Short mmCIF file of C-alpha atoms in Angstrom, two decimals:
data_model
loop_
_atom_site.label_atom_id
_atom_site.label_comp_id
_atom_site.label_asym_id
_atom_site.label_seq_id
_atom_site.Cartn_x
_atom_site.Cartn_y
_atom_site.Cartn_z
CA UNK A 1 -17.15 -23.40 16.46
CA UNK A 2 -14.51 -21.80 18.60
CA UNK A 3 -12.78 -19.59 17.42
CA UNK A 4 -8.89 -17.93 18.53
CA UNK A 5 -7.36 -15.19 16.31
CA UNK A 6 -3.90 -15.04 16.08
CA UNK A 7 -2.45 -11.29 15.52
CA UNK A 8 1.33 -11.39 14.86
CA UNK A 9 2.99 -8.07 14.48
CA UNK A 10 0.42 -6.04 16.13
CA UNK A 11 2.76 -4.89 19.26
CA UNK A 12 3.64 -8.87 19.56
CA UNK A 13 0.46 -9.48 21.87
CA UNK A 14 -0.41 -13.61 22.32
CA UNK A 15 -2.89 -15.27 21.66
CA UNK A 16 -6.65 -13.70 22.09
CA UNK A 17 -9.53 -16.35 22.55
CA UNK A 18 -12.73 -15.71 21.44
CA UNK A 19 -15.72 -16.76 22.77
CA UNK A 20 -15.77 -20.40 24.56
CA UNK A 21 -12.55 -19.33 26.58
CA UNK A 22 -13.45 -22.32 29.11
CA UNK A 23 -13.03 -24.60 26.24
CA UNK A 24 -9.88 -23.73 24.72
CA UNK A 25 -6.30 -22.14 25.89
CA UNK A 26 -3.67 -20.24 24.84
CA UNK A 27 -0.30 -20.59 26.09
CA UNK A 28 2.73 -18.28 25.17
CA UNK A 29 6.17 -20.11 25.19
CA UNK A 30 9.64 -18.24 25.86
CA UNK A 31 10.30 -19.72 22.47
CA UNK A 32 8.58 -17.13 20.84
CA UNK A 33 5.88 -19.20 19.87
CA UNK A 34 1.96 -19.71 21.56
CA UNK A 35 0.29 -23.27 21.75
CA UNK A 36 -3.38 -23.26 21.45
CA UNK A 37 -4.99 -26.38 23.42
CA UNK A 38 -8.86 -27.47 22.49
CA UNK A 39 -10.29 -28.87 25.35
CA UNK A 40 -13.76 -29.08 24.07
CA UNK A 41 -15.90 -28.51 20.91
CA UNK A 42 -13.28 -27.70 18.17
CA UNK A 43 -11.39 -24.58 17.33
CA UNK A 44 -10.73 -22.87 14.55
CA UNK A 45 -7.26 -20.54 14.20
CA UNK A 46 -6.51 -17.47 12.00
CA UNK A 47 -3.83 -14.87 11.18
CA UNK A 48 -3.87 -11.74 9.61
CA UNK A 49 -2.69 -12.30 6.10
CA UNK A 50 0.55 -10.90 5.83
CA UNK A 51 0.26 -8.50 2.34
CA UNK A 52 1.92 -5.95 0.92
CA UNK A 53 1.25 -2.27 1.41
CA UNK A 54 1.98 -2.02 -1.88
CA UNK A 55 2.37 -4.30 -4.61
CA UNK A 56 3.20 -4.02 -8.71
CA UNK A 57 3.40 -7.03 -10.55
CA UNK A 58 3.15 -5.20 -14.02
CA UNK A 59 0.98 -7.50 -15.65
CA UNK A 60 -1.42 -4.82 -17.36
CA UNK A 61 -1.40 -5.45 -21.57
CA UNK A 62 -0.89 -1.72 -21.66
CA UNK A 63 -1.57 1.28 -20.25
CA UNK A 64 0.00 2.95 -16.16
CA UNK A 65 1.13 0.09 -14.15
CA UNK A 66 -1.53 -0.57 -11.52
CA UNK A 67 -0.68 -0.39 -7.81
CA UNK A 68 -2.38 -4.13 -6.67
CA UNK A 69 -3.32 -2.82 -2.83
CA UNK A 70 -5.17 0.18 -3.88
CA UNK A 71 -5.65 0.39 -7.71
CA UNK A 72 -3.72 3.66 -7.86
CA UNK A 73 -1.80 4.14 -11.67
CA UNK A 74 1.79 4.50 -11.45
CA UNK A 75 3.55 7.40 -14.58
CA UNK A 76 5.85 5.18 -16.82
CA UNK A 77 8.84 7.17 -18.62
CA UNK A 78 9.87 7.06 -22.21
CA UNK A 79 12.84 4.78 -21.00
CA UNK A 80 10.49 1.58 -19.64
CA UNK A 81 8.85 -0.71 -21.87
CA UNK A 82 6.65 -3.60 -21.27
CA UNK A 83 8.69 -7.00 -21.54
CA UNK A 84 7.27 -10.94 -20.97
CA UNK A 85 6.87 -11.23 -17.49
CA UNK A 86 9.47 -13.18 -14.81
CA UNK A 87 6.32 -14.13 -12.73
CA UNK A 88 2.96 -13.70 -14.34
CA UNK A 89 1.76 -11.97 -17.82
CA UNK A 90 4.46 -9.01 -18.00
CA UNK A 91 7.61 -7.29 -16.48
CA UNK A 92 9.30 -3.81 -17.15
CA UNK A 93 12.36 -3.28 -18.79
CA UNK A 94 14.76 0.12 -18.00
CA UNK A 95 17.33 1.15 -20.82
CA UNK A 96 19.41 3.02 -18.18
CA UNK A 97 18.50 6.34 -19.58
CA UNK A 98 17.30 9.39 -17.85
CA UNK A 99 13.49 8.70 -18.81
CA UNK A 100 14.05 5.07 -17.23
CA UNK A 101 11.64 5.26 -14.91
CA UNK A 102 8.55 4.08 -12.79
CA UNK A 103 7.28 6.76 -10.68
CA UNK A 104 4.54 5.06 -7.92
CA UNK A 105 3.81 8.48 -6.30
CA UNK A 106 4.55 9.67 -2.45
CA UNK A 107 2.05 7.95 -1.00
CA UNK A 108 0.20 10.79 0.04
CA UNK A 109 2.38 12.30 2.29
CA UNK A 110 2.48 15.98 2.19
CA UNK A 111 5.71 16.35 4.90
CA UNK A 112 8.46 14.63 6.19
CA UNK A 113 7.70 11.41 8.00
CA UNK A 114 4.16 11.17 6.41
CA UNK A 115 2.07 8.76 4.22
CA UNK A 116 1.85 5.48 3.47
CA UNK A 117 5.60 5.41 3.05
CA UNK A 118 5.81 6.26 7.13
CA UNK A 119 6.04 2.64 7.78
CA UNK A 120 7.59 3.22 11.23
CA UNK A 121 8.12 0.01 12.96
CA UNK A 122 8.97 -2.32 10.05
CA UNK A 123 10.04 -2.38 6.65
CA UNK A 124 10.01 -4.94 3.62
CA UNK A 125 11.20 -4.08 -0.02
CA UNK A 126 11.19 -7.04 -2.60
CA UNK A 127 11.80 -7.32 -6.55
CA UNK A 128 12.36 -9.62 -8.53
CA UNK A 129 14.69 -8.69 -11.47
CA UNK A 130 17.16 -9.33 -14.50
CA UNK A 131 20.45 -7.29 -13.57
CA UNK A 132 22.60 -5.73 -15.69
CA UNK A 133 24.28 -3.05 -14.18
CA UNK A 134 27.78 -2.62 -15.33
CA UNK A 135 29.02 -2.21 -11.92
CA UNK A 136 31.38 0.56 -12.86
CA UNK A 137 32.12 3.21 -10.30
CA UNK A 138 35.47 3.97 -7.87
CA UNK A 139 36.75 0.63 -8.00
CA UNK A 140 37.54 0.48 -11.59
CA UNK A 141 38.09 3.98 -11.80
CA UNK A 142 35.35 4.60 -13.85
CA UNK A 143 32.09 7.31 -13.47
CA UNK A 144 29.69 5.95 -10.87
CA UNK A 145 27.17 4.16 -12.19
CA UNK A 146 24.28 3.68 -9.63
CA UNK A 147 21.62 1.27 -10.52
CA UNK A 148 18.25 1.62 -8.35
CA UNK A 149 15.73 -0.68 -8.26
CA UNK A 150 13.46 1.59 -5.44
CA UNK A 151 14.24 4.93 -3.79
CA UNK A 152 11.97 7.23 -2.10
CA UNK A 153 14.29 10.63 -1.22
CA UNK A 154 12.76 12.55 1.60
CA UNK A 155 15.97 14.28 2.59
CA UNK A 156 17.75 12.48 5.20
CA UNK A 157 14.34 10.43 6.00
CA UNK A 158 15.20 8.82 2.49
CA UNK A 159 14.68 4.52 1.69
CA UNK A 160 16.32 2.91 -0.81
CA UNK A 161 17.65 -0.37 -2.58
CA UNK A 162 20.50 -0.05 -5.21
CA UNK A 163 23.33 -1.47 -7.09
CA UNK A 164 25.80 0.81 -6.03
CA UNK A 165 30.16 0.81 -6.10
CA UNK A 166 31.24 4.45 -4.34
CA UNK A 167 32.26 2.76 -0.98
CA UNK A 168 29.07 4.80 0.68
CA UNK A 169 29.85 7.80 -0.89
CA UNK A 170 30.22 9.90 2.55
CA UNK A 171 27.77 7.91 3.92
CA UNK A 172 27.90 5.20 6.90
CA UNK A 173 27.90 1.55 5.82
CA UNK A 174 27.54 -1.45 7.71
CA UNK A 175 29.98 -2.84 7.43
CA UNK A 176 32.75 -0.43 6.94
CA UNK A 177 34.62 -1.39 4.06
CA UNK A 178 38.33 -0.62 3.47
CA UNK A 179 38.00 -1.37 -0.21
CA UNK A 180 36.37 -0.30 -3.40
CA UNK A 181 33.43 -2.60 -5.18
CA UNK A 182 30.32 -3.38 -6.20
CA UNK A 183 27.66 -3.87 -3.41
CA UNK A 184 24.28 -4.25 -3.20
CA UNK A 185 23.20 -1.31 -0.68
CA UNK A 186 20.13 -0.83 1.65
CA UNK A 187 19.41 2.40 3.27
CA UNK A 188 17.24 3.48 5.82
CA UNK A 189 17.08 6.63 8.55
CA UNK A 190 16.62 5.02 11.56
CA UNK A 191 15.58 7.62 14.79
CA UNK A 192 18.64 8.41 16.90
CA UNK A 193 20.95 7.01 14.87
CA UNK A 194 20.52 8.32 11.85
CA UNK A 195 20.97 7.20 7.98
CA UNK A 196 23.12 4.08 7.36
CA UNK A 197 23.18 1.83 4.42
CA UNK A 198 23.65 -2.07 4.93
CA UNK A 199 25.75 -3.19 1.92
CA UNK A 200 26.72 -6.68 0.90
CA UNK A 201 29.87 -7.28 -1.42
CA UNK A 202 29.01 -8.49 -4.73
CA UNK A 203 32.64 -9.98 -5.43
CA UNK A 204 31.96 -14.57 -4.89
CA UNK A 205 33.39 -15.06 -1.91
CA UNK A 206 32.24 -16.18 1.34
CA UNK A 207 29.07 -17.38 -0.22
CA UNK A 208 28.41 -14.25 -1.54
CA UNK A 209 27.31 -13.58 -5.55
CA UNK A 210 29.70 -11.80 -7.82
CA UNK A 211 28.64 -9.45 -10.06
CA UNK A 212 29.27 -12.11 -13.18
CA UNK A 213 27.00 -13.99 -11.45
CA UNK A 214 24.18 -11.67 -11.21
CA UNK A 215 24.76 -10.87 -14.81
CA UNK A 216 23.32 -14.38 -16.06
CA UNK A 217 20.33 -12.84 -18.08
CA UNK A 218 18.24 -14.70 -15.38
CA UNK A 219 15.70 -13.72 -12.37
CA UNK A 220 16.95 -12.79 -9.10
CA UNK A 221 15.22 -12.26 -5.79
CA UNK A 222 16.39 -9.05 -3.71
CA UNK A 223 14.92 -8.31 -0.50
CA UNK A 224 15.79 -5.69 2.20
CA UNK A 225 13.98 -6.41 5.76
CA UNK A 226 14.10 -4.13 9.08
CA UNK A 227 12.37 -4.49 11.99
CA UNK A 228 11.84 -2.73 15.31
CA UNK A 229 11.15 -5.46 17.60
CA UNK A 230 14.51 -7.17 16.95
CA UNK A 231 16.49 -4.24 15.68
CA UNK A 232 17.68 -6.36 12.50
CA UNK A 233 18.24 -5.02 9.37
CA UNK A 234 18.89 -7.66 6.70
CA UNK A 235 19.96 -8.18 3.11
CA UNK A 236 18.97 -11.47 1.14
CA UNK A 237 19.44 -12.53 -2.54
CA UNK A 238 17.76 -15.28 -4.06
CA UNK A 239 16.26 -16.38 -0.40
CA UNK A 240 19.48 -16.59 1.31
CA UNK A 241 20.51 -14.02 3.98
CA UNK A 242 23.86 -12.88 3.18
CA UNK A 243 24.05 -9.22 5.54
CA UNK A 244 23.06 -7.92 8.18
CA UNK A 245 23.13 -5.51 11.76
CA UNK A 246 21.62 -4.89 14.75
CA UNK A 247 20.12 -1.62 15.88
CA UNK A 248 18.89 -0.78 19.60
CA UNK A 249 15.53 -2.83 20.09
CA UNK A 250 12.78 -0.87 19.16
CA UNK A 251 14.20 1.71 16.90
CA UNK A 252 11.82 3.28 14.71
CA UNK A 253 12.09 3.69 10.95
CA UNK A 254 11.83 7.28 10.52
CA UNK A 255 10.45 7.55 6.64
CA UNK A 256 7.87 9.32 4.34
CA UNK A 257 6.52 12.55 3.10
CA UNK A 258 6.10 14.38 -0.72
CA UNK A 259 9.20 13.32 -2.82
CA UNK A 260 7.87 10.44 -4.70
CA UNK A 261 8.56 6.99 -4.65
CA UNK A 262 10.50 5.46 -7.40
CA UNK A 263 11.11 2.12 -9.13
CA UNK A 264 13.98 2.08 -11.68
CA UNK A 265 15.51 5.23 -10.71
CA UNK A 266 15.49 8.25 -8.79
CA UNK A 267 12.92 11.00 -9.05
CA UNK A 268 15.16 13.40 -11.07
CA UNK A 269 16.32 10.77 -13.63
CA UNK A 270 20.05 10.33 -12.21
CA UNK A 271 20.27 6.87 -11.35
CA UNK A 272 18.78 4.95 -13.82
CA UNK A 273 18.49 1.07 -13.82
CA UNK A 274 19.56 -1.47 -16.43
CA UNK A 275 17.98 -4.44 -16.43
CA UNK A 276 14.23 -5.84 -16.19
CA UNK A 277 12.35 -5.03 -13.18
CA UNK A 278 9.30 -7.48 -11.86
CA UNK A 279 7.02 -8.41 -8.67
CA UNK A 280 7.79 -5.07 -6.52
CA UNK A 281 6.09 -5.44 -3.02
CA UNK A 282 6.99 -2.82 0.12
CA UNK A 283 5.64 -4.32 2.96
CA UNK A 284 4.92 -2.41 6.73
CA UNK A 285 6.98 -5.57 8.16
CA UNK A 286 9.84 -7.18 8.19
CA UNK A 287 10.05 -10.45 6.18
CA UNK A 288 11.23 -13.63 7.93
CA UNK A 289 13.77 -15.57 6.84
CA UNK A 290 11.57 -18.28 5.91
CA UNK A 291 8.93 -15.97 4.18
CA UNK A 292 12.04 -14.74 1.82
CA UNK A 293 13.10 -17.99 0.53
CA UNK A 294 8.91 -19.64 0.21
CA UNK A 295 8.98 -16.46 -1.59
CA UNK A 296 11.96 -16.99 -4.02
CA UNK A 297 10.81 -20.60 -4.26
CA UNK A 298 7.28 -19.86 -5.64
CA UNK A 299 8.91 -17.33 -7.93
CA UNK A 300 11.01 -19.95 -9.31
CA UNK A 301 7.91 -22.05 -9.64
CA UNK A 302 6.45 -19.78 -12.08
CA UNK A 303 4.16 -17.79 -9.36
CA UNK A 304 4.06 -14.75 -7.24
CA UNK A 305 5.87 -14.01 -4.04
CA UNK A 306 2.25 -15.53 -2.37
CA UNK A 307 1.90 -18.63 -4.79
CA UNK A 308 -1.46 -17.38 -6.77
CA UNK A 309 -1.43 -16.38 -10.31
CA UNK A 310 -2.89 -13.15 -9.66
CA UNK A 311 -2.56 -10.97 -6.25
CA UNK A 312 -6.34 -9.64 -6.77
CA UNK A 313 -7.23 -13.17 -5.62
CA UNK A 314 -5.98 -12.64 -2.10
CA UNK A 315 -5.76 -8.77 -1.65
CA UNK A 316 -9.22 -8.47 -0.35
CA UNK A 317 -8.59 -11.46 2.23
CA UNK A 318 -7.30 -10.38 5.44
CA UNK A 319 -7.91 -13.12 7.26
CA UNK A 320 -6.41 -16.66 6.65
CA UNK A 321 -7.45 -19.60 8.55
CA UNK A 322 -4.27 -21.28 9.71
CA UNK A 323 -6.15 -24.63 11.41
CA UNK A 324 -9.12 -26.39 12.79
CA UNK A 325 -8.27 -28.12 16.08
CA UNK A 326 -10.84 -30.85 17.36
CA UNK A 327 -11.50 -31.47 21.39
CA UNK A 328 -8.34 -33.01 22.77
CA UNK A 329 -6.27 -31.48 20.02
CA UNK A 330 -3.19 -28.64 20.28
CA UNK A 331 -0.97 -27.03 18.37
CA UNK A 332 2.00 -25.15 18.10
CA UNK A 333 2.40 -21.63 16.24
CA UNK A 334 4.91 -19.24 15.20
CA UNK A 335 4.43 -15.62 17.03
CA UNK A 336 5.51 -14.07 14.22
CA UNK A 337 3.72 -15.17 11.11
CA UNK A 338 0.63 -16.76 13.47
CA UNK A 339 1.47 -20.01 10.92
CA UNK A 340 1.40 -23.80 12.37
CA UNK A 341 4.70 -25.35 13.80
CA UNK A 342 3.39 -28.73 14.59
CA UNK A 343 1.08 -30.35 16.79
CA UNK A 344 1.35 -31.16 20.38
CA UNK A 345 -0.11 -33.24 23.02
CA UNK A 346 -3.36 -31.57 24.68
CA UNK A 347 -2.61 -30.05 28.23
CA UNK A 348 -5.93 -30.82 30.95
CA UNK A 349 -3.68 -29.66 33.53
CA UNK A 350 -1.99 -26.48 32.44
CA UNK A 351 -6.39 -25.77 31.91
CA UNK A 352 -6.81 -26.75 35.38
CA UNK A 353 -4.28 -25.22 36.59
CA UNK A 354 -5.29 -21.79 35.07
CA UNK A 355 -8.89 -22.25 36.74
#
């Protein structure tokens, strides 16, 4: 068997044969895509499974919540109980109090820019949650009332991904807003330019969710995506895009080191959520738009973000075989995810014209 391994998101390369390269080619399009042609024998494809760096899905019966990537035990606070889970056997529940909290540690970074938490060139945070933040804050007149669902507060190299209405609060948001209201905020420090947080308006219109809306007593999917290679920073709920800005291609994130990582809250207890809080992944990517909503979609199927019951049944697989390709057989990938687009007709000549 011949075998090509697809690599997507390691520094974009194409396509890398292996072994039989007179039998099989690999052609990258300006489409951002790469055929592979099997001239001879057959061919089997791969791509590295694209997984979490870290993953909770609080299904535990009792006990720390277990980080799924590494097995390391989260601290729980007097303000987080266990609840039936949105996906899978349980979910946690925050009663907006100081104790409401789910501290996942720093990720071993000892200094700024350090750790697991240095992600650098891309960026994924997803949860899956039951929101009910009162949404009180300057627009109602009323003491802000910030509602995080993950923070990690390194100083100005902070991440995080709130429920938030203090019109940034002296800091830059994209877009500028000349009005007070709820929004749903990302932030990130991005090098030389600094820390910005992508907000979407949580008032119905344009497509947009209002707060009443998120308020349903139901599940919804929030995701936060950046990445390097494009510049993009995005915003999604329930698997639709709905914000989003472009940074200078190949910014870095500029993240990491010894505060620790939080779900629910921040680190000193001043932001506490309200609401139930399920399926937490931070990935060292970005997302694509199609990855969000197959996510929210198996979610809403009663699964996790990767449609298995459990994520131990994938974690230790980094490898997924994506297709098996016959002589006179070709197909199409994505360059991204490394996953099948559709077949095409087998190319002799672009073979021959190569040799």
């Amino acid at each position: 068997v011949l075998g090509v391994l697809l690599a997507p998101g390691e520094a974009k390369r194409p396509l890398v044969p292996r072994g039989g390269i007179r039998h099989s080619i690999n052609i990258e399009l300006p489409t951002g895509a790469h055929e592979v042609h099997c001239l001879d024998g057959e061919v089997e494809t791969q791509t590295r499974a694209r997984l979490p760096i870290f993953y909770w899905g609080f299904d535990e019966a009792s006990g720390p919540p277990r980080e799924g990537a590494t097995g390391q035990r989260a601290r729980m606070g007097g303000g987080v109980k266990r609840v039936e889970g949105l996906v899978g056997g349980g979910a946690v529940a925050f009663d907006n109090t100081a104790e409401a909290v789910v501290n996942v540690g720093n990720g071993g970074g000892t200094q700024y820019g350090a750790g697991e938490f240095g992600v650098g060139s891309g960026l994924t945070i997803e949860v899956l949650t039951i929101i009910r933040w009162t949404g009180d804050g300057l627009s109602n007149g009323k003491d802000k009332d910030y509602d995080e669902l993950f923070r990690k507060e390194d100083g100005p190299k902070r991440m995080l991904l709130s429920f938030q209405n203090d019109e940034g609060a002296h800091q830059r948001t994209i877009p500028k807003m000349d009005d007070f209201g709820p929004t749903l905020s990302f932030g990130l420090h991005l090098a030389g330019d600094g820390y910005s947080e992508l907000e979407v308006r949580l008032d119905g219109q344009d497509d947009r969710p209002s707060l009443e809306n998120l308020r349903d007593e139901k599940p919804h999917h929030i995701v936060a995506t950046y990445d390097s290679w494009t510049g993009q920073k995005a915003l999604y709920i329930d698997g639709v895009q709905l914000q989003s800005a472009t940074f200078k291609e190949g910014t870095l994130i500029e993240s990491g080191g010894p505060t620790d990582a939080t779900i629910g809250n921040m680190a000193n207890g001043g932001e506490p959520y309200s609401g139930v809080i399920d399926e937490v992944a931070i990935y060292d990517f970005a997302l694509t738009p199609k990855e969000v909503a197959q996510h929210w979609q198996n979610a809403q199927q009663g699964v996790n973000y990767f449609g298995t019951r459990t994520f131990d049944e994938i974690r230790g697989k980094p490898w997924n075989v994506t297709a098996r390709l016959a002589s006179g057989q070709a197909m199409r990938f994505d360059n991204t995810t490394g996953l099948p687009l559709g077949a095409v007709p087998v190319s002799y000549e672009r073979f021959r014209a190569r040799n």
